[in-house]
Short mmCIF file of C-alpha atoms in Angstrom, two decimals:
data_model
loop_
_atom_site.label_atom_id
_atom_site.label_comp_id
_atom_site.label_asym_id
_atom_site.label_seq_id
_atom_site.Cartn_x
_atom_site.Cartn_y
_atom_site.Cartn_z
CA UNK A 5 134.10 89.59 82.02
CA UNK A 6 133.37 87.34 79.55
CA UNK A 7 135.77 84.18 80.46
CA UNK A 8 136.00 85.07 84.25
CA UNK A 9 132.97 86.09 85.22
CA UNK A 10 134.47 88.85 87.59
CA UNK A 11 133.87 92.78 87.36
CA UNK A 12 136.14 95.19 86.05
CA UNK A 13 136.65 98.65 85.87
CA UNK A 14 137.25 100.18 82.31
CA UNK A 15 137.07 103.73 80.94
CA UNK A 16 134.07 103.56 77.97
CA UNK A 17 134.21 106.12 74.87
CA UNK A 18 130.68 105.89 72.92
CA UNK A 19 130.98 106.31 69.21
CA UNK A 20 128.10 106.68 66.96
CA UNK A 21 128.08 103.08 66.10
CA UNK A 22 130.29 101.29 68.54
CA UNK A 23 130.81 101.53 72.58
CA UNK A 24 135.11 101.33 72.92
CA UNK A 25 136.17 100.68 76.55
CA UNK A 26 139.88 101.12 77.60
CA UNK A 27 141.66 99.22 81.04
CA UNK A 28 142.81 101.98 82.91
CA UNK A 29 146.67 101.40 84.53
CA UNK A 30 147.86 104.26 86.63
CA UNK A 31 145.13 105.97 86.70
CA UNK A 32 144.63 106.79 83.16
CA UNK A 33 144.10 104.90 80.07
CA UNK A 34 145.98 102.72 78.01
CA UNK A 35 145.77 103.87 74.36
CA UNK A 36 144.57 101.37 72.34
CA UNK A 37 140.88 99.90 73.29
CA UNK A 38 140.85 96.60 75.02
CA UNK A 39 137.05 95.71 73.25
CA UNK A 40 134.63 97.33 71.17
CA UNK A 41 130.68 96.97 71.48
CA UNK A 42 129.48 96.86 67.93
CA UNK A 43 125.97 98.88 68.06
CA UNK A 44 124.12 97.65 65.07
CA UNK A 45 121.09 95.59 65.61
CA UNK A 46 122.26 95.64 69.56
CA UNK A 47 119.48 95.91 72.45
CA UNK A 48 119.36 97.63 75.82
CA UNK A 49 117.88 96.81 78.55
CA UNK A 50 117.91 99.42 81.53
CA UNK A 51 117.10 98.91 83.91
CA UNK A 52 118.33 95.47 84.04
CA UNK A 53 117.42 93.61 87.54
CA UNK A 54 119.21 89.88 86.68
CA UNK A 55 121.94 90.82 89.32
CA UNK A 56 119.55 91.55 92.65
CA UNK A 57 122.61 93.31 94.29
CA UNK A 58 123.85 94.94 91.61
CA UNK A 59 120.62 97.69 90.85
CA UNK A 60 122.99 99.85 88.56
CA UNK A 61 123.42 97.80 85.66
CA UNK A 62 122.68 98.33 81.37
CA UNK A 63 122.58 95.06 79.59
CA UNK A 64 123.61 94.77 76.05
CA UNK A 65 122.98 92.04 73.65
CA UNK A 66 124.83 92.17 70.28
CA UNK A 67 123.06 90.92 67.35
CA UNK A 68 125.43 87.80 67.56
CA UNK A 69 123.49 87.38 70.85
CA UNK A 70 126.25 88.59 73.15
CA UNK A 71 125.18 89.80 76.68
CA UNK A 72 127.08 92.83 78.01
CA UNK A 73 126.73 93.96 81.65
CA UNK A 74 128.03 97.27 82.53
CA UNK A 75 127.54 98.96 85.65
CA UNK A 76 127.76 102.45 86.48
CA UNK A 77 128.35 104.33 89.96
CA UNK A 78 124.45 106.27 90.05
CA UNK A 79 121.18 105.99 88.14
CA UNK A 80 121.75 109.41 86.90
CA UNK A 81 124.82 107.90 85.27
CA UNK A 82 123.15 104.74 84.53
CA UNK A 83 120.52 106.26 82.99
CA UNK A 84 122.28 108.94 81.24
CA UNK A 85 124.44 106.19 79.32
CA UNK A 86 121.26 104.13 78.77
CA UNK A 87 119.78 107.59 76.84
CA UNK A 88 122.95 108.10 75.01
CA UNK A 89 123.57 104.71 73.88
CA UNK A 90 119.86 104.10 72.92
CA UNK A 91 120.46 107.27 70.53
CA UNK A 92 123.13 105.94 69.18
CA UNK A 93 121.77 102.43 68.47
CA UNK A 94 119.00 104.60 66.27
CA UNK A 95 120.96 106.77 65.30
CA UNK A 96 120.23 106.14 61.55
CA UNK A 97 116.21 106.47 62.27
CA UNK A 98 116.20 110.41 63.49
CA UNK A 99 112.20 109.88 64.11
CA UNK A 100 112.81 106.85 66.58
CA UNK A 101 115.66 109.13 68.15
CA UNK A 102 113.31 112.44 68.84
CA UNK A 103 110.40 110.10 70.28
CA UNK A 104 112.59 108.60 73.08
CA UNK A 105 113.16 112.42 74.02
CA UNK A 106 109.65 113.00 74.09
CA UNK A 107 109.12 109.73 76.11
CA UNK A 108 111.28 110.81 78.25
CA UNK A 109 108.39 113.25 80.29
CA UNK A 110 105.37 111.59 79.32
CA UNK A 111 102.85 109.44 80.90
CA UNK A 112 99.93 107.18 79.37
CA UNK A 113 99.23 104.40 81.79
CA UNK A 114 99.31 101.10 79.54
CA UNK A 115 96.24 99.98 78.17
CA UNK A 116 94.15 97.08 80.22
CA UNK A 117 96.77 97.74 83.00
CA UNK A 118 95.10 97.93 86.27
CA UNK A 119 96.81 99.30 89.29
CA UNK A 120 95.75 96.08 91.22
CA UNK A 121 97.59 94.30 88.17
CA UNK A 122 100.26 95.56 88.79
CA UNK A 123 100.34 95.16 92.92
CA UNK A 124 99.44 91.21 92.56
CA UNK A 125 102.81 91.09 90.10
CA UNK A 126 104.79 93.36 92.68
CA UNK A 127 103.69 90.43 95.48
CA UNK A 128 104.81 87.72 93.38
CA UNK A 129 107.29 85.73 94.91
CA UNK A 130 109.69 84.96 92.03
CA UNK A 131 108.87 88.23 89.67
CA UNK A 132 107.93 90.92 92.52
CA UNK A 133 109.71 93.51 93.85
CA UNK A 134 112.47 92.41 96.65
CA UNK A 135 112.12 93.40 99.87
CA UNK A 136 114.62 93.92 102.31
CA UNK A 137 115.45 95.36 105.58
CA UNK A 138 115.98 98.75 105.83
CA UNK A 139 117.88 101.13 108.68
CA UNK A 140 116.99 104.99 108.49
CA UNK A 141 118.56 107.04 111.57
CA UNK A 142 118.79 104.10 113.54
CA UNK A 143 114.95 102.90 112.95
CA UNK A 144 115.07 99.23 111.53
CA UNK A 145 112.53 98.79 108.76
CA UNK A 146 111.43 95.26 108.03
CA UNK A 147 110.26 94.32 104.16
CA UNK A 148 110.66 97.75 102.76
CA UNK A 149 111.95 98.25 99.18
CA UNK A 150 113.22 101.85 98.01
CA UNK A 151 111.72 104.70 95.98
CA UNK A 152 114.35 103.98 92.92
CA UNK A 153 113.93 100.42 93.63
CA UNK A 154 110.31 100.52 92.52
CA UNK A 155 111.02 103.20 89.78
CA UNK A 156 113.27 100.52 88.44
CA UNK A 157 111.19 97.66 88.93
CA UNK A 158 107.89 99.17 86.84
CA UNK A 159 110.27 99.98 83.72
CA UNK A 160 111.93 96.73 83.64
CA UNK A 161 108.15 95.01 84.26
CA UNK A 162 107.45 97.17 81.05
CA UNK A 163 104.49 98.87 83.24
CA UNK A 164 106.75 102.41 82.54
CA UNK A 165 108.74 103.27 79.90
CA UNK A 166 110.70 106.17 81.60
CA UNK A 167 111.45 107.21 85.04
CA UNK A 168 109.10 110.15 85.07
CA UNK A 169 106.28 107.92 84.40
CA UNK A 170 107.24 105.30 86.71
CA UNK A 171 106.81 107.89 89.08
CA UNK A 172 104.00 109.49 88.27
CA UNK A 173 102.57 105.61 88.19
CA UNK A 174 104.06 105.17 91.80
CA UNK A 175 102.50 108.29 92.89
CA UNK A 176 99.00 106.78 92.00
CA UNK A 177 99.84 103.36 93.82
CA UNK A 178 100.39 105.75 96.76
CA UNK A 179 97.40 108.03 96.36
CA UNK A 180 95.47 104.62 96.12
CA UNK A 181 96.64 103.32 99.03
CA UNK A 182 98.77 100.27 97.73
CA UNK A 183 102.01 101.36 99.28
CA UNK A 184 102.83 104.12 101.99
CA UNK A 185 106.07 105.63 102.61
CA UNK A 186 107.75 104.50 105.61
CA UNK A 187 110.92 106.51 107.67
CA UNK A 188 111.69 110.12 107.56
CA UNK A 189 112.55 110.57 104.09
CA UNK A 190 109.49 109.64 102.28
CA UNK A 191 106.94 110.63 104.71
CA UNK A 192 108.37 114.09 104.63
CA UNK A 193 107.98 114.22 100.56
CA UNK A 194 103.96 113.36 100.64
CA UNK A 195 103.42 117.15 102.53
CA UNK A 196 104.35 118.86 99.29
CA UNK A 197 101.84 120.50 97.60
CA UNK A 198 102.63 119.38 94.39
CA UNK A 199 101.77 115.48 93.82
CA UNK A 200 104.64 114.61 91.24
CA UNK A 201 106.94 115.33 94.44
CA UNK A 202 105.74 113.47 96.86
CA UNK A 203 107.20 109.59 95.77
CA UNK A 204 110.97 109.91 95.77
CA UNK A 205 112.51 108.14 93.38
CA UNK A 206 115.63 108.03 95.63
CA UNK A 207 117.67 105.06 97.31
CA UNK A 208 117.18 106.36 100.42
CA UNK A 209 113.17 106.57 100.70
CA UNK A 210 111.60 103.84 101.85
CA UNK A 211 108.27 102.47 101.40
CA UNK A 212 106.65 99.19 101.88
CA UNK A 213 102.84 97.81 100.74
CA UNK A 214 99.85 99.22 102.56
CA UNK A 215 98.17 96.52 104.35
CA UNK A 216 94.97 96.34 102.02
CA UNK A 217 97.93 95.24 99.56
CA UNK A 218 98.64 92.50 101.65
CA UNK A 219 95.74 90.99 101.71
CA UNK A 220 95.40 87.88 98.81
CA UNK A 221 92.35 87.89 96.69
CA UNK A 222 92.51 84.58 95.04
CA UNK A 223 91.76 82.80 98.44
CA UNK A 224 88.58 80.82 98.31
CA UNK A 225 86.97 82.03 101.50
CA UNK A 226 87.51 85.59 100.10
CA UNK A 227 86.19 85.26 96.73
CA UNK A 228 82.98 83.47 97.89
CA UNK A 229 82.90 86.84 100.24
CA UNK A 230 82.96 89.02 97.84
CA UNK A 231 80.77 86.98 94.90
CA UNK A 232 78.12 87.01 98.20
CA UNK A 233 78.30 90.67 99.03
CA UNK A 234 77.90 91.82 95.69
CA UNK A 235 74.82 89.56 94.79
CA UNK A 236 72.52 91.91 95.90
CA UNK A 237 69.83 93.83 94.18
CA UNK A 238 70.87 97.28 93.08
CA UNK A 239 68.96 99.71 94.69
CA UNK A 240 70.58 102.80 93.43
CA UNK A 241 73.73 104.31 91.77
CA UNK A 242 75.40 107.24 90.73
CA UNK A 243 78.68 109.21 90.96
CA UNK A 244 79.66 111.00 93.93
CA UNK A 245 82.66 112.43 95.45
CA UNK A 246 84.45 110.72 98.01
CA UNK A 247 86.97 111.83 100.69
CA UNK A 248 89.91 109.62 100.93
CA UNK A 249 90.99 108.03 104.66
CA UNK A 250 94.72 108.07 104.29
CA UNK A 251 95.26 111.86 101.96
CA UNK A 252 92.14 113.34 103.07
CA UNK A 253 91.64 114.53 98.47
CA UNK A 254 88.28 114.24 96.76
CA UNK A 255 87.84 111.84 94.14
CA UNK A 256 85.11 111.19 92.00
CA UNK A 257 83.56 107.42 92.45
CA UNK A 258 80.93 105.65 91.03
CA UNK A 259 78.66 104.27 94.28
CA UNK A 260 76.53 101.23 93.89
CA UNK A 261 73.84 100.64 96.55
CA UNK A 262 72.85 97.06 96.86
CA UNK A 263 70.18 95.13 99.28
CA UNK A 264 70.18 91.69 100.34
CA UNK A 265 72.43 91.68 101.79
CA UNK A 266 73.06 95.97 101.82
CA UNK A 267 76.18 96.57 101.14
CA UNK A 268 77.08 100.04 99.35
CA UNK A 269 80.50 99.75 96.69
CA UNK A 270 82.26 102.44 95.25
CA UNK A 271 84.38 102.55 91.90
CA UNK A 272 86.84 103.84 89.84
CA UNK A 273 85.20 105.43 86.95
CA UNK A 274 88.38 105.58 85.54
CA UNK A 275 88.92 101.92 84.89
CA UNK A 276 86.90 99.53 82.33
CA UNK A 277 87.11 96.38 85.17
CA UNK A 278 83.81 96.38 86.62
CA UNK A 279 85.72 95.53 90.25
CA UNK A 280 84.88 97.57 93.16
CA UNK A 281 87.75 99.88 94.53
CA UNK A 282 86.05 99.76 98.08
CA UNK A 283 83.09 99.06 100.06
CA UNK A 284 81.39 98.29 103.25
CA UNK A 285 78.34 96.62 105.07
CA UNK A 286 75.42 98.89 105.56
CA UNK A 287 74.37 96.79 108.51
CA UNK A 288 74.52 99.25 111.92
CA UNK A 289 75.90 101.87 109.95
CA UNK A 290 74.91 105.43 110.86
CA UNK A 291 73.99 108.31 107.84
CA UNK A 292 73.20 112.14 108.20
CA UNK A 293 73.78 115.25 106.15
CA UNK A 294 76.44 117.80 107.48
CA UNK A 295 75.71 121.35 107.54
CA UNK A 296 76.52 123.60 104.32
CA UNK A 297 77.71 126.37 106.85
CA UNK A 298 81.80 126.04 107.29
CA UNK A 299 83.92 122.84 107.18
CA UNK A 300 83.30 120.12 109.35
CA UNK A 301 85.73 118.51 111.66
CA UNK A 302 87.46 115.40 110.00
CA UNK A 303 86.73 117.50 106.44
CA UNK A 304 89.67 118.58 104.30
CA UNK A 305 90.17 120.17 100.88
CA UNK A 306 87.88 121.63 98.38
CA UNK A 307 84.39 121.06 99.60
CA UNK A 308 81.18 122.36 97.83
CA UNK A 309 78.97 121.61 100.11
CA UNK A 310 76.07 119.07 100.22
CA UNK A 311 78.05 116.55 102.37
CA UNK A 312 76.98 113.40 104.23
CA UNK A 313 78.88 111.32 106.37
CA UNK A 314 78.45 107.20 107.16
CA UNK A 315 79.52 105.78 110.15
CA UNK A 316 80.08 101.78 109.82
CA UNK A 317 79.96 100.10 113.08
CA UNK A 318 83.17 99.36 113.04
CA UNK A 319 83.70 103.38 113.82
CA UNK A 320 85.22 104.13 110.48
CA UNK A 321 83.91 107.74 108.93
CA UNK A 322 82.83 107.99 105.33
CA UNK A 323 82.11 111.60 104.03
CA UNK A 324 80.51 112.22 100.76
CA UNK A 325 80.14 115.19 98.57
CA UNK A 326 76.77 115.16 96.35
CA UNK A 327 76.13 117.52 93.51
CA UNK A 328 73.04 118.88 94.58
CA UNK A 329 70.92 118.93 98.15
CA UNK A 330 68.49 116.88 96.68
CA UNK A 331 70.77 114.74 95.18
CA UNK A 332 72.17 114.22 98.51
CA UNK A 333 68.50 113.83 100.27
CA UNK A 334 67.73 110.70 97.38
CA UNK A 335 71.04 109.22 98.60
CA UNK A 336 70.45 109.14 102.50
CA UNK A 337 66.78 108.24 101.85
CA UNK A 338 68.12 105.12 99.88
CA UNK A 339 70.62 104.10 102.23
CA UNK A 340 68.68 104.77 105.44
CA UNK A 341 66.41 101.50 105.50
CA UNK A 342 69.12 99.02 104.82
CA UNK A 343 71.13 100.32 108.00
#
């Protein structure tokens, strides 16, 4: 309401240049419309998040600068209205009308987006994502947020313009490691085969940040850490394939061997920010080539052979996928002396 600030329901009819709602008495509606929305030169925003319990609402400004909250009962509804009314709005520009269709399953990750961007706004205290406590079959979950919670989080962030490719993005923060799906429900979904299935966007899956998220990297101490560890001389580099700990899939990383101190980095090829993805002290780390004959225990997916595997000294196991034997031989003979 616009003079009481209270919520009402109405029935809503949408017109090709105007949204007419009707107050319903008796269970059906009164003839004549209460209000009209006037379409022209309107906006939408959906999702719209400026009501933290109320994650089901489509905001409409008029061009007089009006502000229009209306909540549905789903996000299928929600976002079926948001579709409709959008069309509408353009209706007059048929081009800008058949593109928000196409948007609709498509992905491009923004440009100069990175997904640790987008974490570090997720942790912000003011602008991140809420997180709340969570029960699943009795379990109590403590600073969780939900599948559709995220979903709606990246489009109104602008990091996604459609659900699809908010969750194809959240898929990647999960295949990275930045969140993990916690309770039943999620961790079920991430044993489907096919990756665009396994994030939910669903109220009832729940998923909170990994702890790598968790950890701040604008502390001093840190930064001075890392500025030291990657001072060293580079030794050697190349791309390699690298088995991940959490998923157990191959991806291809670009490895940078450094000495003084020896520290060997991996990146994502993928992104221009020359920032490391991982990495680890060479210091009392063990390195030896696996056997081309079978699989080796710990070793999932499609392997090609010439593997090697690094052992930090904190126990944690590292295998590697070269392209060649020899390739693999130059790598091990590189790393070997700063161990």
């Amino acid at each position: 309401g616009h003079v009481v600030r209270n919520w009402k329901v109405r029935w809503f009819v949408l017109l090709q240049d105007k949204l007419l709602y009707y107050k319903i008495e008796g269970g059906k509606k009164e003839p004549s419309p209460k209000g009209r929305i006037l379409l022209d030169g309107c906006t939408i925003t959906c999702p719209c998040l400026e009501y933290e319990n109320r994650p089901l609402l489509i905001k409409l400004k008029t061009k007089t600068n009006t502000d229009y909250f209306l909540e549905c009962c789903s996000r299928e509804e929600r976002d079926s209205w948001a579709l409709d009314i959008t069309g509408a709005i353009h209706a007059g520009h048929p081009v800008q009308v058949q593109e928000l269709h196409k948007m609709k399953n498509s992905f491009k990750l923004l440009e100069n987006i990175s997904l640790h961007q987008i974490v570090e706004k997720m942790c912000d205290s003011s602008a991140g994502i809420k997180l709340t406590h969570n029960l699943e079959q009795g379990n109590r979950y403590k600073e969780t947020f939900t599948g559709s919670a995220l979903v709606d989080w990246l489009i109104s962030h602008s990091f996604a313009v459609s659900r699809f490719e908010a969750v194809t993005l959240a898929s990647m923060l999960m295949e990275e490691n930045f969140i993990k799906p916690v309770g039943t429900r999620s961790t079920e979904a991430t044993r489907c085969t096919d990756l665009s299935e396994q994030f939910l966007d669903d109220s009832t899956a729940l998923y909170m940040f990994a702890e790598s998220s968790k950890k701040s990297t604008s502390s001093k101490e840190e930064l001075q850490f890392n500025i030291s560890e990657l001072s060293g001389t580079i030794v050697k580099q190349g791309f390699l394939a690298k088995q991940g700990h959490k998923r157990k899939n191959w991806k291809v990383r670009r490895f940078v061997l450094r000495a003084d101190p020896a520290f060997l980095h991996y990146y994502d090829p993928t992104k221009e920010e020359n920032r490391p993805v991982g990495g680890f002290s060479l210091r009392g780390c063990l390195i030896s080539a696996l056997e081309d004959n079978g699989v080796p225990a710990g070793v999932k997916g499609n392997v090609q052979g010439n593997l090697f595997k690094i052992i930090t000294k904190n126990d944690i196991h590292y295998y590697i996928q070269a392209s060649s034997k020899a390739e693999r031989a130059q790598w091990i003979e590189a790393i070997k002396p700063l161990t």
